Short mmCIF file of N, CA and C and ligand atoms in Angstrom, two decimals:
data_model
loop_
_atom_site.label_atom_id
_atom_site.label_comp_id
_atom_site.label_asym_id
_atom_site.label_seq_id
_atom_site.Cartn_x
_atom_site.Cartn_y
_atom_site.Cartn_z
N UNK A 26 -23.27 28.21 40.54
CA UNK A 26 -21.88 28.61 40.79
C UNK A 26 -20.90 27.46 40.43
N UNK A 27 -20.97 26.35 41.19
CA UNK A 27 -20.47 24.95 41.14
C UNK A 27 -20.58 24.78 38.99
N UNK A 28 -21.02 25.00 38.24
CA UNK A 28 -21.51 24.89 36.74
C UNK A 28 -20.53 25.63 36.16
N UNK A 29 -20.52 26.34 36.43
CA UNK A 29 -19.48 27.92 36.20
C UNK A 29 -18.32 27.78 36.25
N UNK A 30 -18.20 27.31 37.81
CA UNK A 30 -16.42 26.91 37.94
C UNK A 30 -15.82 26.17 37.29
N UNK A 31 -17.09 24.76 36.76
CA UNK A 31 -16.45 23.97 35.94
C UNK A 31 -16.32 23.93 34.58
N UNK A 32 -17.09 24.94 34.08
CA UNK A 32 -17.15 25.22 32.65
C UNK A 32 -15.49 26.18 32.65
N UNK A 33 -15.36 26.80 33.43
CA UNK A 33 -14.00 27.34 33.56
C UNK A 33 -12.91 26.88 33.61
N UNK A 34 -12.67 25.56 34.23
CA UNK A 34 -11.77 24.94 34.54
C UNK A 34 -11.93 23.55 33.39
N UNK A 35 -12.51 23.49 32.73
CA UNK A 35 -12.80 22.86 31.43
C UNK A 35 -12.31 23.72 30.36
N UNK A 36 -12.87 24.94 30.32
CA UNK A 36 -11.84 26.22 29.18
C UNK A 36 -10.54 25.83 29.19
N UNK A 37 -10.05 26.00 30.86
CA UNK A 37 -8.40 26.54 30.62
C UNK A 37 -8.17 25.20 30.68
N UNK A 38 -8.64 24.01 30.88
CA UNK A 38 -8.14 22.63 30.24
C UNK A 38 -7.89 22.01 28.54
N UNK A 39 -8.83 22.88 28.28
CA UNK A 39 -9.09 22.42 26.62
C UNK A 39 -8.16 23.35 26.12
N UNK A 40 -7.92 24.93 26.90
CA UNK A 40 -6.48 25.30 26.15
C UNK A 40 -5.26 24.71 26.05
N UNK A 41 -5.21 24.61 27.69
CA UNK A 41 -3.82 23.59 28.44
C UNK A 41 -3.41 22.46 26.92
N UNK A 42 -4.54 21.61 26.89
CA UNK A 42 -4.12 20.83 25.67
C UNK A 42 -3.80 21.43 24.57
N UNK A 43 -4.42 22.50 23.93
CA UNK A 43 -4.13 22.83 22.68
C UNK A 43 -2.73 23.66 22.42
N UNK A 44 -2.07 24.24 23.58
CA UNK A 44 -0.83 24.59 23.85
C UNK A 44 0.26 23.69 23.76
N UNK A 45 -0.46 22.68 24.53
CA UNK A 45 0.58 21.62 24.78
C UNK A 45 1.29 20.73 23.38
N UNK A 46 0.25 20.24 22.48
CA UNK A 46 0.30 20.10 21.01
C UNK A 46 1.50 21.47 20.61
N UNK A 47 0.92 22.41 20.74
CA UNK A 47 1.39 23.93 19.57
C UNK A 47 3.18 23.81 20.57
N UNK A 48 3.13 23.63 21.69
CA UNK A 48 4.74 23.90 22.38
C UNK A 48 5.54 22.61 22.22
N UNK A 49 4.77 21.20 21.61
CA UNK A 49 5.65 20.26 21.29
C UNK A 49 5.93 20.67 20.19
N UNK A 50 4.92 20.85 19.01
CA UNK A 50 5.60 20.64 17.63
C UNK A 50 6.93 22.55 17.65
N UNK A 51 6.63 23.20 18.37
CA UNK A 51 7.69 24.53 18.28
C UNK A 51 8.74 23.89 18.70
N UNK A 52 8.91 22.97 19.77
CA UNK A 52 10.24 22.46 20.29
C UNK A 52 10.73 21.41 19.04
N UNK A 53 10.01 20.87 17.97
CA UNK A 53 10.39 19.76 17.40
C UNK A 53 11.52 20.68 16.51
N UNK A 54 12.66 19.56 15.59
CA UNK A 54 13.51 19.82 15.06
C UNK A 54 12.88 20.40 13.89
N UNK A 55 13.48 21.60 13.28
CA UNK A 55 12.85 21.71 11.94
C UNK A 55 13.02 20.82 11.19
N UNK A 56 12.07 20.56 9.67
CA UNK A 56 12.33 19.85 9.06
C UNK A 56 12.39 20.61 7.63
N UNK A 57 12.59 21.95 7.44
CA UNK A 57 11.78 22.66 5.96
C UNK A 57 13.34 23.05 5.52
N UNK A 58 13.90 22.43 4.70
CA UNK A 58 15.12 22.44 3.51
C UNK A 58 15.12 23.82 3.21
N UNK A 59 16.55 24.03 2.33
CA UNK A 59 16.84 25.09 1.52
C UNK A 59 16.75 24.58 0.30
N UNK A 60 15.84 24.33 -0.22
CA UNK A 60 15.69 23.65 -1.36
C UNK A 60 15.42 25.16 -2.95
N UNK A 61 16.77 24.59 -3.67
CA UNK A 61 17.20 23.64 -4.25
C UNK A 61 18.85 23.44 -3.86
N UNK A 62 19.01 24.28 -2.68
CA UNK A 62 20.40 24.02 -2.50
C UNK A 62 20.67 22.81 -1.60
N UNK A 63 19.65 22.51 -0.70
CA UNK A 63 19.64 20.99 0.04
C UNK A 63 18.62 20.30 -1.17
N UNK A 64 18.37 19.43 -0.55
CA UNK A 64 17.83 18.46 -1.39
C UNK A 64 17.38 17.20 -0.74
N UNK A 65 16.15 16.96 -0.79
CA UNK A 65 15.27 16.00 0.28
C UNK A 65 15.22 15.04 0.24
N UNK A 66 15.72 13.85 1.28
CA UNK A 66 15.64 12.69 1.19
C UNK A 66 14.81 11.64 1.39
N UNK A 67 14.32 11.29 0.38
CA UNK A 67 12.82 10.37 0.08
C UNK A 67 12.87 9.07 0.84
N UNK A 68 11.10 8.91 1.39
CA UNK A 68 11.31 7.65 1.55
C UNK A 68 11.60 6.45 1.02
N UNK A 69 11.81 5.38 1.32
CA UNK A 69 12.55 4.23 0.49
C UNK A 69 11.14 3.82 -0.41
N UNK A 70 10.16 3.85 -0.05
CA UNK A 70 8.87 3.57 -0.50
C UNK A 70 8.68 4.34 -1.54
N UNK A 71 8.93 5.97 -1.83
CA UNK A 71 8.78 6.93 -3.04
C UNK A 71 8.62 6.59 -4.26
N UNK A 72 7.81 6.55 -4.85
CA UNK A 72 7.64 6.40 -6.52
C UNK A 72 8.25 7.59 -7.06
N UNK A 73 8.98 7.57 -7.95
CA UNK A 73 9.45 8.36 -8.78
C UNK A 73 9.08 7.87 -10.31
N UNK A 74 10.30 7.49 -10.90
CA UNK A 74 9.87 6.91 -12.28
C UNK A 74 10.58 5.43 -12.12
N UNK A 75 10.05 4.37 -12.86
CA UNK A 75 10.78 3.19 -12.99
C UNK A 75 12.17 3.07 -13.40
N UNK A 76 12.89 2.17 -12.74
CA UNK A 76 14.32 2.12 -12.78
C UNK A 76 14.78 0.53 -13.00
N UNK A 77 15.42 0.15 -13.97
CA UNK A 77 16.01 -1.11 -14.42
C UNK A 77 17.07 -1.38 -13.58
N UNK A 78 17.20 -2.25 -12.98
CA UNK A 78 17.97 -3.00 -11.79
C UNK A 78 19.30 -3.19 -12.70
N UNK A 79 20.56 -3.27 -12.38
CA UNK A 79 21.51 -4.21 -12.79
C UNK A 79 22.24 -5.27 -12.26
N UNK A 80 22.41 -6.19 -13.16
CA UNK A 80 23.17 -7.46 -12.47
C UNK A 80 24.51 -7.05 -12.30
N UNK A 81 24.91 -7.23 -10.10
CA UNK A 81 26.38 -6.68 -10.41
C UNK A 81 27.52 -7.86 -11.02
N UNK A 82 27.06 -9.20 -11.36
CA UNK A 82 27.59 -9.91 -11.74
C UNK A 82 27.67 -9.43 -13.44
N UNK A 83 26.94 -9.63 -13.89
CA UNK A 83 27.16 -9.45 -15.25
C UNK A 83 27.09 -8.16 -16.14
N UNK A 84 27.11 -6.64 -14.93
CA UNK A 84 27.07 -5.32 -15.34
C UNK A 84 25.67 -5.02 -16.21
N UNK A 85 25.08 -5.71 -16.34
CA UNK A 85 23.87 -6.01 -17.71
C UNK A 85 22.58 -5.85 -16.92
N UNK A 86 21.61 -5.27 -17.20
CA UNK A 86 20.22 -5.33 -17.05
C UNK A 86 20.02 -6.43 -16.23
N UNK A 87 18.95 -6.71 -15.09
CA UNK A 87 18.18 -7.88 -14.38
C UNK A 87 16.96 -8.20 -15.32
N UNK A 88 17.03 -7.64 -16.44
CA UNK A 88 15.62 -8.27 -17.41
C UNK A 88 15.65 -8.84 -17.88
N UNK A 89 15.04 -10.02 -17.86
CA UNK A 89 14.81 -11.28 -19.18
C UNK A 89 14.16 -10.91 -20.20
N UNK A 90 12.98 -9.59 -20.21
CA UNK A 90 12.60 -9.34 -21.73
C UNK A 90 11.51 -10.25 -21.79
N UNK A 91 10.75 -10.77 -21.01
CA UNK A 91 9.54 -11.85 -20.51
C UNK A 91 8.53 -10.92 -21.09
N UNK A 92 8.45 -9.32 -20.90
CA UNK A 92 7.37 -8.59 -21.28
C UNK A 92 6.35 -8.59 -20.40
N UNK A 93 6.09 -9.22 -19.01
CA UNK A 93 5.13 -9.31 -18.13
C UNK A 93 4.57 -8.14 -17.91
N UNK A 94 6.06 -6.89 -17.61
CA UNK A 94 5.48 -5.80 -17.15
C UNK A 94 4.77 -4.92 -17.57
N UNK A 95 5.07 -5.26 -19.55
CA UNK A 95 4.42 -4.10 -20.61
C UNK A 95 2.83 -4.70 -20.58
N UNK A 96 2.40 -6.05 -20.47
CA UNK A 96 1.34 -6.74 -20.72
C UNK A 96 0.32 -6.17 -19.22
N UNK A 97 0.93 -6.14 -18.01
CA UNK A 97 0.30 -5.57 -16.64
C UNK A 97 -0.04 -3.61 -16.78
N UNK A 98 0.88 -2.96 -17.63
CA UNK A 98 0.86 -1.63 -17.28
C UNK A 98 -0.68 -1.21 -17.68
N UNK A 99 -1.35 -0.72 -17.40
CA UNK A 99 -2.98 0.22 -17.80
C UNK A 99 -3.01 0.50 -18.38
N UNK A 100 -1.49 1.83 -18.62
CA UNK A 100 -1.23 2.51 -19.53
C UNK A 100 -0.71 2.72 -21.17
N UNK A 101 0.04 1.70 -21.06
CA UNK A 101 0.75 1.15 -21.54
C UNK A 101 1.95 2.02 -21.64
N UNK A 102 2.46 2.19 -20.65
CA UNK A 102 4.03 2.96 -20.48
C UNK A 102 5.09 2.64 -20.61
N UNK A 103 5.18 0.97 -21.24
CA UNK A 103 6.28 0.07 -21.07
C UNK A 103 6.18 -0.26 -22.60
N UNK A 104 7.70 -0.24 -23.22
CA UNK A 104 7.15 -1.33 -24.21
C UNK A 104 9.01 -1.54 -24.10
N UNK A 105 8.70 -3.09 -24.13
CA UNK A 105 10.01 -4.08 -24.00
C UNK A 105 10.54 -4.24 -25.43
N UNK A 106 11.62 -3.92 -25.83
CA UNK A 106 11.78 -4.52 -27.65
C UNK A 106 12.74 -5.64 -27.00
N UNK A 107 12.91 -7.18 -27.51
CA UNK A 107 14.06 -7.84 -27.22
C UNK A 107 14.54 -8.99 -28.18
N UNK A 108 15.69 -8.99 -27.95
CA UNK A 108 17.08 -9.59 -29.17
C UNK A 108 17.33 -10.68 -29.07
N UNK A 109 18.38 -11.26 -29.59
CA UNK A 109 18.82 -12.38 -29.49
C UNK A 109 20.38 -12.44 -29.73
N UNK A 110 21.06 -13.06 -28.47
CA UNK A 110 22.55 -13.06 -28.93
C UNK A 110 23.07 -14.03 -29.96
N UNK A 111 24.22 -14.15 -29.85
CA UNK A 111 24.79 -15.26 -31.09
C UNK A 111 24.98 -15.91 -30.58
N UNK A 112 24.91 -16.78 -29.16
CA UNK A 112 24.14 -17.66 -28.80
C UNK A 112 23.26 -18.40 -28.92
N UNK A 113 21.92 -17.22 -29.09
CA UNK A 113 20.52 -17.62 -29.47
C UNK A 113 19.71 -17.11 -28.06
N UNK A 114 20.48 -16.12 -26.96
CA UNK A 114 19.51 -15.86 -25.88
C UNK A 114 19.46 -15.04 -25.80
N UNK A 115 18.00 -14.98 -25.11
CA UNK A 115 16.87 -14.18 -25.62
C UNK A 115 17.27 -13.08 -24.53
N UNK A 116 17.55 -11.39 -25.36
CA UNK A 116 18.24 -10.85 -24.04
C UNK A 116 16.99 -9.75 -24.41
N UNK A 117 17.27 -8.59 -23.73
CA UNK A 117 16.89 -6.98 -23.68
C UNK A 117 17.63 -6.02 -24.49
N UNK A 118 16.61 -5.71 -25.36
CA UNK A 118 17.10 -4.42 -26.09
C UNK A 118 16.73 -3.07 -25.87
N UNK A 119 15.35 -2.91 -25.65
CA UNK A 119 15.41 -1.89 -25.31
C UNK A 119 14.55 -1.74 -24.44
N UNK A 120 14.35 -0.94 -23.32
CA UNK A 120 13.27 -1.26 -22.38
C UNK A 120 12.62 0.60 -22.29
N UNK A 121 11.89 0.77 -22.81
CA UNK A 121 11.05 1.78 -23.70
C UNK A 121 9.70 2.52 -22.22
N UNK A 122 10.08 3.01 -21.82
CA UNK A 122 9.53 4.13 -20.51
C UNK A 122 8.45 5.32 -20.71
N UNK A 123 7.28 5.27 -20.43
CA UNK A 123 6.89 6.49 -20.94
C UNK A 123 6.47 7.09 -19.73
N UNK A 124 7.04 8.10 -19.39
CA UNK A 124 6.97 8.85 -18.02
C UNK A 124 5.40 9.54 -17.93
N UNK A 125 5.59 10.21 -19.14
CA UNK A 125 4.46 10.99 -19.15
C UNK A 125 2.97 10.48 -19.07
N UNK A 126 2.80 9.17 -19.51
CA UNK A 126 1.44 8.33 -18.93
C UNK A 126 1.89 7.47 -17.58
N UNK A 127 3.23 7.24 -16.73
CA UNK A 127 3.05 6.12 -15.73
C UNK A 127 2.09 7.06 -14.91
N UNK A 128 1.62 5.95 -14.04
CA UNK A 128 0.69 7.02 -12.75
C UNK A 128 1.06 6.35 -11.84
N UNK A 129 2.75 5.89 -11.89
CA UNK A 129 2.92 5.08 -10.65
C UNK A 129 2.58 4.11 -10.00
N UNK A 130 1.84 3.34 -10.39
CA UNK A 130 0.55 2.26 -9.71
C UNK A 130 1.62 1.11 -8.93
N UNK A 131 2.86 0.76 -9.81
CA UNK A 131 3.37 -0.41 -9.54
C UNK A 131 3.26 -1.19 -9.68
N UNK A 132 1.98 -1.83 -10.50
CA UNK A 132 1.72 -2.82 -10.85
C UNK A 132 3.25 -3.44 -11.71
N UNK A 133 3.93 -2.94 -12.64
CA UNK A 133 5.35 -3.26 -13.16
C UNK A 133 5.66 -3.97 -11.92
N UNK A 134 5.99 -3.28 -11.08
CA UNK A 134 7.18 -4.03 -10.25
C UNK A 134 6.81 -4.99 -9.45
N UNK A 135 5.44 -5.33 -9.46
CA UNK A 135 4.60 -6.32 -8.86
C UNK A 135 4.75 -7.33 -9.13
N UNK A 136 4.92 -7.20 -10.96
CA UNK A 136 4.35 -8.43 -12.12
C UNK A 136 6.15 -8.70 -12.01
N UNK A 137 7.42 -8.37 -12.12
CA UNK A 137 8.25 -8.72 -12.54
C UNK A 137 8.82 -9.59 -11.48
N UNK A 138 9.09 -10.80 -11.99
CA UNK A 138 9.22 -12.14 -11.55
C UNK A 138 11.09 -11.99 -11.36
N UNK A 139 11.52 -11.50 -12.06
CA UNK A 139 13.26 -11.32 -11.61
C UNK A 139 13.69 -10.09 -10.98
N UNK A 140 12.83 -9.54 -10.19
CA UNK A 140 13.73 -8.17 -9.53
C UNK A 140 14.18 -7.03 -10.34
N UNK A 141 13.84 -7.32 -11.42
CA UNK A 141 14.31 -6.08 -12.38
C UNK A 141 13.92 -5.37 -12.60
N UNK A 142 13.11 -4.18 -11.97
CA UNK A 142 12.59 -2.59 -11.42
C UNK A 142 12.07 -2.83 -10.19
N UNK A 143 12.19 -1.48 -10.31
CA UNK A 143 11.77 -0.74 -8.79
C UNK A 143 11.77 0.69 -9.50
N UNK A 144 11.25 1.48 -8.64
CA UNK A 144 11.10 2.71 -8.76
C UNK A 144 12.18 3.53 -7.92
N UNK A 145 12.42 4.97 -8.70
CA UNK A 145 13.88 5.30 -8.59
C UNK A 145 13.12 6.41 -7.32
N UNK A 146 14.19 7.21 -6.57
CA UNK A 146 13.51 8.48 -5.62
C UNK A 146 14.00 9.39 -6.14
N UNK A 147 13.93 9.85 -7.64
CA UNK A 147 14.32 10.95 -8.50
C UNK A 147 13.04 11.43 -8.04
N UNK A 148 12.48 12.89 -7.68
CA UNK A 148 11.50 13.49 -7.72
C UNK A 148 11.98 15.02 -8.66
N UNK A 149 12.80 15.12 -9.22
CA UNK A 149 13.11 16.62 -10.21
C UNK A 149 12.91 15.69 -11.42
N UNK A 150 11.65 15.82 -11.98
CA UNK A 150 11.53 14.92 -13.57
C UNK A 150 10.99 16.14 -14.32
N UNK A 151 10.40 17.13 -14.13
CA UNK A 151 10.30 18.14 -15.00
C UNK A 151 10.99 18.21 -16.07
N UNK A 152 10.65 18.81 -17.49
CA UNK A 152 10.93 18.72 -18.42
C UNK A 152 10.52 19.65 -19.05
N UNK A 153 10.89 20.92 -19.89
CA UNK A 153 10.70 21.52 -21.11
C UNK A 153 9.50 20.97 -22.60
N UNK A 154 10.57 19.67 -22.59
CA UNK A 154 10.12 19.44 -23.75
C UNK A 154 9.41 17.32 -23.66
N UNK A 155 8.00 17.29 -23.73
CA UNK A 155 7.80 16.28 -23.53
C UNK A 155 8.34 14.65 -23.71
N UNK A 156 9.12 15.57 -25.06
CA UNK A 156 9.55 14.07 -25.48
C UNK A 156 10.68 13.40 -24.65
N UNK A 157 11.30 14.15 -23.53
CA UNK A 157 12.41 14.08 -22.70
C UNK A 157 12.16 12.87 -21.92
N UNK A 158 10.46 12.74 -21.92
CA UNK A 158 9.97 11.85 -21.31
C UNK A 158 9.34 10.42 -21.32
N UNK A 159 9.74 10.51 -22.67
CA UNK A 159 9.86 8.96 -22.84
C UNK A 159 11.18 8.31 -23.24
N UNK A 160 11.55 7.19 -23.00
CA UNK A 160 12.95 7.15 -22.46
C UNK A 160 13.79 5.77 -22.83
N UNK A 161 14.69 5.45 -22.76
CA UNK A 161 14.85 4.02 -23.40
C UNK A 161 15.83 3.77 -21.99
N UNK A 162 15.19 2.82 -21.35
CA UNK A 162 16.09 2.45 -20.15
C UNK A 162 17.30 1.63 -20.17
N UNK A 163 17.21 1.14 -20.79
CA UNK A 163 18.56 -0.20 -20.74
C UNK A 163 19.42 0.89 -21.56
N UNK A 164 20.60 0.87 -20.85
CA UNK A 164 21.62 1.72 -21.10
C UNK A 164 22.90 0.74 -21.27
N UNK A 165 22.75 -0.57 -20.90
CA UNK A 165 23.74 -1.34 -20.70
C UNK A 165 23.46 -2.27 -21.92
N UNK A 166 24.03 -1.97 -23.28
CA UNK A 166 23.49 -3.24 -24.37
C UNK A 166 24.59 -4.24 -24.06
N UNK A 167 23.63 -5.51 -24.93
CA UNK A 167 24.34 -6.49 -25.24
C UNK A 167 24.91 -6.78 -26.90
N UNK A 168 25.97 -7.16 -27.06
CA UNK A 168 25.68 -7.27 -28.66
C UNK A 168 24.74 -8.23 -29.44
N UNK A 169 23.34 -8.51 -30.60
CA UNK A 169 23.00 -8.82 -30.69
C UNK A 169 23.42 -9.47 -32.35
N UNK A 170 22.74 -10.53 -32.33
CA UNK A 170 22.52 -11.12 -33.49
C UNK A 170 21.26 -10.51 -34.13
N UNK A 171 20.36 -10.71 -33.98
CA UNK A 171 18.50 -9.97 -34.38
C UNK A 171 18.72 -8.62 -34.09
N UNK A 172 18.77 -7.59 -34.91
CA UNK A 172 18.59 -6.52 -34.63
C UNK A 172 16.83 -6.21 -34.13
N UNK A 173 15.63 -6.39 -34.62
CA UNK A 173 14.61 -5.96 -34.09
C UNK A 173 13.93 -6.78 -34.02
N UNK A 174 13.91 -7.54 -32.74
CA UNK A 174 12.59 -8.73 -32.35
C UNK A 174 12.12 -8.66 -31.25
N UNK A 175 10.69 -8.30 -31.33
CA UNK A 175 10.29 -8.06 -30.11
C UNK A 175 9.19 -9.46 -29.48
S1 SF4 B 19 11.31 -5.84 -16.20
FE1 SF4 B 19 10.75 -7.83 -15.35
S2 SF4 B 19 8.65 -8.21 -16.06
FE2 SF4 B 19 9.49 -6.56 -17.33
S3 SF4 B 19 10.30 -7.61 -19.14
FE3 SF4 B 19 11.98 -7.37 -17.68
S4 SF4 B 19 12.01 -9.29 -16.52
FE4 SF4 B 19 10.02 -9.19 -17.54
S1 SF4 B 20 3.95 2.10 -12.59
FE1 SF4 B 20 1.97 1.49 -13.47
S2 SF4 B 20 1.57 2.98 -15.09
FE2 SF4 B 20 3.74 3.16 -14.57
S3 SF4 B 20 4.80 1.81 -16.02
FE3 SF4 B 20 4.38 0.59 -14.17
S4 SF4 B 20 2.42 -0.42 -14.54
FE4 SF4 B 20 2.61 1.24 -16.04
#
């Protein structure tokens, strides 16, 4: 009898808990968007695709064009082309993205010694047409003396 009662009172305990779980998360705030009319805000951590930093001092790229990051990628998803002003310094021309092989690893933003990427929290990268996806990042030129020296 005494076996019984307690196998019983062990049941409605092991429910008690499993209710208790199911009536916290019903009380919790929703969290499920109207997506695509809201739009979800990523953690700061999110890989998306790589993103070229800018200097707010000099409006210009944070890249020196060192090439560390194209030499670290697996993939090879990076390829750095870089110039030379009429100066003679050694700037960034083009900083060459290929979406469609990164796999995110980070190793880039690991290897880069001046702060110049990080990964963006764009998660809508879909594309039609593949070639959309490789990309020339530096949007901010400098004028150069060397047109192609990499
Ligand atoms: S992003 Fe960083 S590691 Fe890559 S070329 Fe520029 S400065 Fe060098
Ligand atoms: S995240 Fe990884 S795969 Fe993508 S560009 Fe950087 S090193 Fe290459």
């Amino acid at each position: 009898m005494f076996t019984f009662l307690k196998k019983i009172f062990s049941a409605i305990w092991s429910l008690l808990g499993g209710m208790k779980v199911t009536l916290g998360e019903f009380f919790q705030k929703n969290i499920t968007i109207q997506y695509p009319d809201q739009k979800a805000i990523m953690h700061e951590r999110f890989r998306g695709k790589v993103h070229l930093k800018i200097d707010e001092n000099t409006g210009l790229s944070k890249c020196t064009a060192c090439m560390l990051c194209q030499r670290v990628c697996p993939n090879a998803s990076i390829e750095v082309v870089a110039g030379k002003t009429a100066e003679g310094k050694r700037v960034l021309r083009k900083y060459i993205y290929r979406l469609n092989t990164c796999t995110q690893c980070g190793l880039c933003v690991e290897a880069c010694a001046f702060d110049a990427i990080c990964f963006s929290a764009e998660y809508e990268l879909a594309v039609y047409d593949r070639q959309l996806l490789v990309m020339d990042l530096n949007s901010k030129k400098v004028s150069l003396k060397v047109e192609n020296e990499s």
